[in-house]
Coordinates of C-alpha atoms in Angstrom, one line a residue:
Chain A
X1180 CA -10.0 11.1 18.0
X1181 CA -11.3 13.8 15.8
X1182 CA -12.5 12.5 12.4
X1183 CA -12.2 14.2 9.1
X1184 CA -13.4 17.8 9.4
X1185 CA -15.0 19.7 6.5
X1186 CA -16.1 23.3 6.3
X1187 CA -18.4 24.8 5.7
X1188 CA -21.2 22.2 6.1
X1189 CA -23.5 24.2 3.9
X1190 CA -22.7 26.7 1.2
X1191 CA -25.2 28.7 -0.9
X1192 CA -23.8 30.9 -3.6
X1193 CA -24.7 32.5 -6.9
X1194 CA -23.6 31.4 -10.2
X1195 CA -20.2 32.8 -11.2
X1196 CA -18.9 33.1 -7.7
X1197 CA -15.8 31.4 -6.4
X1198 CA -16.4 28.6 -3.9
X1199 CA -13.8 27.1 -1.6
X1200 CA -14.4 23.9 0.3
X1201 CA -12.0 22.9 3.1
X1202 CA -10.9 19.6 4.6
X1203 CA -8.8 18.6 7.5
X1204 CA -7.9 14.9 7.3
X1205 CA -7.3 12.6 10.3
X1206 CA -3.9 13.2 11.8
X1207 CA -1.4 10.7 10.5
X1208 CA -3.3 9.8 7.4
X1209 CA -1.3 10.1 4.2
X1210 CA -4.0 9.8 1.6
X1211 CA -6.8 12.3 1.0
X1212 CA -9.7 12.0 -1.4
X1213 CA -12.3 14.4 -2.7
X1214 CA -15.7 13.0 -3.8
X1215 CA -18.8 14.5 -5.2
X1216 CA -22.3 13.0 -4.6
X1217 CA -25.3 13.8 -6.7
X1218 CA -28.6 12.1 -7.3
X1219 CA -27.8 11.7 -11.0
X1220 CA -24.3 10.4 -10.8
X1221 CA -23.9 9.0 -7.3
X1222 CA -20.5 9.1 -5.7
X1223 CA -17.7 10.1 -7.9
X1224 CA -14.0 10.4 -7.0
X1225 CA -12.7 13.7 -8.1
X1226 CA -9.0 13.7 -7.0
X1227 CA -6.8 12.1 -4.5
X1228 CA -3.5 13.0 -2.9
X1229 CA -0.7 11.0 -1.4
X1230 CA 1.7 12.7 1.0
X1231 CA 0.2 16.1 -0.2
X1232 CA 1.0 15.3 -3.8
X1233 CA -2.0 15.0 -6.3
X1234 CA -1.8 11.5 -7.7
X1235 CA -4.9 11.2 -9.9
X1236 CA -7.2 14.1 -10.9
X1237 CA -8.9 12.4 -13.8
X1238 CA -12.2 12.7 -12.0
X1239 CA -12.1 16.5 -11.9
X1240 CA -14.9 17.5 -14.2
X1241 CA -13.5 20.7 -15.7
X1242 CA -10.8 23.3 -15.4
X1243 CA -13.1 25.3 -13.2
X1244 CA -12.3 22.8 -10.5
X1245 CA -8.9 22.8 -8.7
X1246 CA -7.6 21.2 -5.5
X1247 CA -4.6 21.8 -3.4
X1248 CA -3.0 20.2 -0.4
X1249 CA -0.4 22.7 1.0
X1250 CA 0.3 20.5 4.0
X1251 CA -0.6 17.2 5.6
X1252 CA -3.4 18.7 7.6
X1253 CA -5.3 20.8 5.1
X1254 CA -6.8 20.6 1.6
X1255 CA -9.0 22.8 -0.4
X1256 CA -11.3 22.2 -3.4
X1257 CA -12.1 25.3 -5.3
X1258 CA -14.7 26.0 -8.0
X1259 CA -14.3 29.1 -10.0
X1260 CA -16.6 30.2 -11.5
X1261 CA -19.4 28.1 -10.0
X1262 CA -22.4 26.9 -12.0
X1263 CA -25.8 25.5 -10.9
X1264 CA -24.8 22.0 -12.1
X1265 CA -22.0 22.0 -9.5
X1266 CA -24.7 21.7 -6.8
X1267 CA -23.9 18.6 -4.9
X1268 CA -22.6 17.2 -1.6
X1269 CA -18.8 17.2 -1.6
X1270 CA -17.0 14.7 0.7
X1271 CA -13.5 14.6 1.8
X1272 CA -12.0 11.3 3.0
X1273 CA -8.6 10.2 4.3
X1274 CA -6.9 6.9 5.0
X1275 CA -3.6 5.6 6.1
X1276 CA -1.3 3.6 3.9
X1277 CA -1.5 -0.1 4.3
X1278 CA -5.2 -0.3 5.2
X1279 CA -6.6 -0.7 1.8
X1280 CA -10.0 0.8 1.3
X1281 CA -10.6 1.9 4.9
X1282 CA -11.3 5.4 4.0
X1283 CA -12.7 7.7 6.7
X1284 CA -15.3 10.2 5.4
X1285 CA -16.0 13.7 6.6
X1286 CA -19.6 14.9 7.0
X1287 CA -19.6 16.6 3.7
X1288 CA -20.3 20.1 2.4
X1289 CA -23.7 20.6 0.8
X1290 CA -23.2 23.2 -2.0
X1291 CA -26.0 24.9 -3.7
X1292 CA -25.3 27.2 -6.6
X1293 CA -28.2 29.4 -7.6
Chain B
X858 CA -12.5 -1.5 -15.8
X859 CA -14.5 -2.0 -12.6
X860 CA -18.1 -1.3 -11.8
X861 CA -20.7 -2.1 -9.2
X862 CA -24.4 -2.8 -9.6
X863 CA -26.8 -2.6 -6.7
X864 CA -30.1 -4.2 -7.4
X865 CA -33.0 -2.3 -5.8
X866 CA -32.6 1.4 -5.0
X867 CA -35.1 1.1 -2.2
X868 CA -35.7 -1.9 0.1
X869 CA -38.2 -2.1 2.9
X870 CA -38.2 -4.7 5.7
X871 CA -40.1 -5.2 8.9
X872 CA -38.3 -4.8 12.2
X873 CA -36.8 -8.2 13.1
X874 CA -36.9 -9.4 9.5
X875 CA -33.9 -10.5 7.4
X876 CA -32.1 -7.7 5.6
X877 CA -30.6 -8.6 2.1
X878 CA -29.0 -5.9 0.0
X879 CA -27.7 -7.1 -3.3
X880 CA -24.4 -6.1 -5.0
X881 CA -22.8 -7.4 -8.1
X882 CA -19.4 -6.3 -9.4
X883 CA -17.4 -6.3 -12.5
X884 CA -13.6 -6.4 -12.3
X885 CA -10.8 -7.5 -14.5
X886 CA -8.6 -8.3 -11.5
X887 CA -9.3 -9.7 -8.1
X888 CA -11.1 -6.9 -6.4
X889 CA -11.3 -5.4 -2.9
X890 CA -15.0 -5.1 -2.0
X891 CA -16.7 -2.9 0.5
X892 CA -20.0 -1.9 2.1
X893 CA -20.5 1.5 3.4
X894 CA -23.5 3.0 5.3
X895 CA -24.6 6.6 5.1
X896 CA -27.0 8.0 7.7
X897 CA -28.8 11.3 6.9
X898 CA -26.6 14.3 6.7
X899 CA -23.5 12.3 7.5
X900 CA -20.5 10.9 5.7
X901 CA -20.0 7.3 4.7
X902 CA -19.0 4.8 7.4
X903 CA -17.3 1.5 6.6
X904 CA -19.4 -1.5 7.5
X905 CA -17.1 -4.3 6.3
X906 CA -14.6 -5.1 3.6
X907 CA -13.3 -8.1 1.7
X908 CA -9.6 -8.1 0.6
X909 CA -8.4 -11.7 0.8
X910 CA -9.0 -14.9 2.8
X911 CA -12.3 -15.9 4.2
X912 CA -15.1 -15.1 1.9
X913 CA -17.6 -14.5 4.6
X914 CA -16.9 -11.2 6.2
X915 CA -18.4 -9.9 9.4
X916 CA -18.8 -6.2 10.0
X917 CA -20.2 -3.8 12.5
X918 CA -23.8 -3.7 13.8
X919 CA -24.4 -7.4 13.0
X920 CA -24.0 -7.1 9.3
X921 CA -22.1 -9.6 7.1
X922 CA -21.4 -10.2 3.5
X923 CA -20.2 -13.1 1.4
X924 CA -17.8 -12.8 -1.5
X925 CA -18.9 -15.2 -4.3
X926 CA -16.4 -15.1 -7.1
X927 CA -18.4 -17.4 -9.3
X928 CA -21.4 -15.2 -9.1
X929 CA -19.4 -11.9 -8.9
X930 CA -21.5 -11.0 -6.0
X931 CA -21.0 -9.4 -2.5
X932 CA -24.5 -9.3 -0.9
X933 CA -25.0 -7.7 2.5
X934 CA -27.1 -9.4 5.1
X935 CA -28.3 -9.0 8.6
X936 CA -30.5 -11.6 10.3
X937 CA -32.8 -9.2 12.2
X938 CA -33.4 -5.6 11.1
X939 CA -33.4 -2.9 13.7
X940 CA -35.0 0.6 13.3
X941 CA -31.5 2.1 13.6
X942 CA -30.5 0.3 10.4
X943 CA -32.5 2.7 8.3
X944 CA -29.9 4.4 6.1
X945 CA -28.4 4.4 2.6
X946 CA -26.0 1.5 1.8
X947 CA -23.3 1.6 -0.8
X948 CA -21.4 -1.2 -2.2
X949 CA -17.9 -0.4 -3.7
X950 CA -15.1 -2.1 -5.5
X951 CA -11.5 -0.9 -5.7
X952 CA -8.4 -2.0 -7.4
X953 CA -5.5 -3.4 -5.4
X954 CA -4.1 0.0 -4.6
X955 CA -7.2 0.8 -2.6
X956 CA -7.4 4.2 -4.1
X957 CA -9.6 4.0 -7.2
X958 CA -13.1 3.4 -5.7
X959 CA -16.2 2.7 -7.7
X960 CA -19.4 3.0 -5.8
X961 CA -22.8 1.6 -6.6
X962 CA -25.7 3.9 -6.8
X963 CA -26.8 3.0 -3.3
X964 CA -29.8 1.2 -1.7
X965 CA -32.0 3.0 0.7
X966 CA -33.1 0.7 3.5
X967 CA -36.4 1.4 5.3
X968 CA -37.3 -0.5 8.5
X969 CA -41.0 -0.7 9.2
X970 CA -42.0 -1.0 12.9

């Protein structure tokens, strides 16, 4: 089975540019999570969806960040405009209802904002 | 509120020696507890989890952890370290929904040949 797929794996951009990160969850999973990992703050939950509906976005740092899930097989995390402090590894994870905590993580997108 | 503390950001053990990674948690309700492993340039992989029932939980790759409510601990152990165990290990706690995860800061395990 294919795992969680994220693209791109690496992104280098300049401050002020728009960045879009993409995620394809495991088929049949009805929860999708976006995390950010930095040396300073560790792993932080940004937002999660259930059945394509955003449930909790309290972890989204600023209005510059937005996330969508137009269908069960695709989600995006957008940063506009990007800033150097957004540099981090962004992970997408998914899970199926009823299996508490067993989240399956993608390989991550390493974002560098110059 | 929930939180996780991992004691020791770096742990080194000799190949074949006992691995002990420490995790203490804080939770106002009975928690779900997890250990994840992250290999370089990869996502996190679930090692094991405790939800209810038996407090000694066995996971993949020979790892196990014991939930000790009185000590609010969930330490990860493996009797004999292997070179392939070198990775970053994260302890996490969640509420009963399984959606609000709080990760520790991670422990980097080095295995010395």
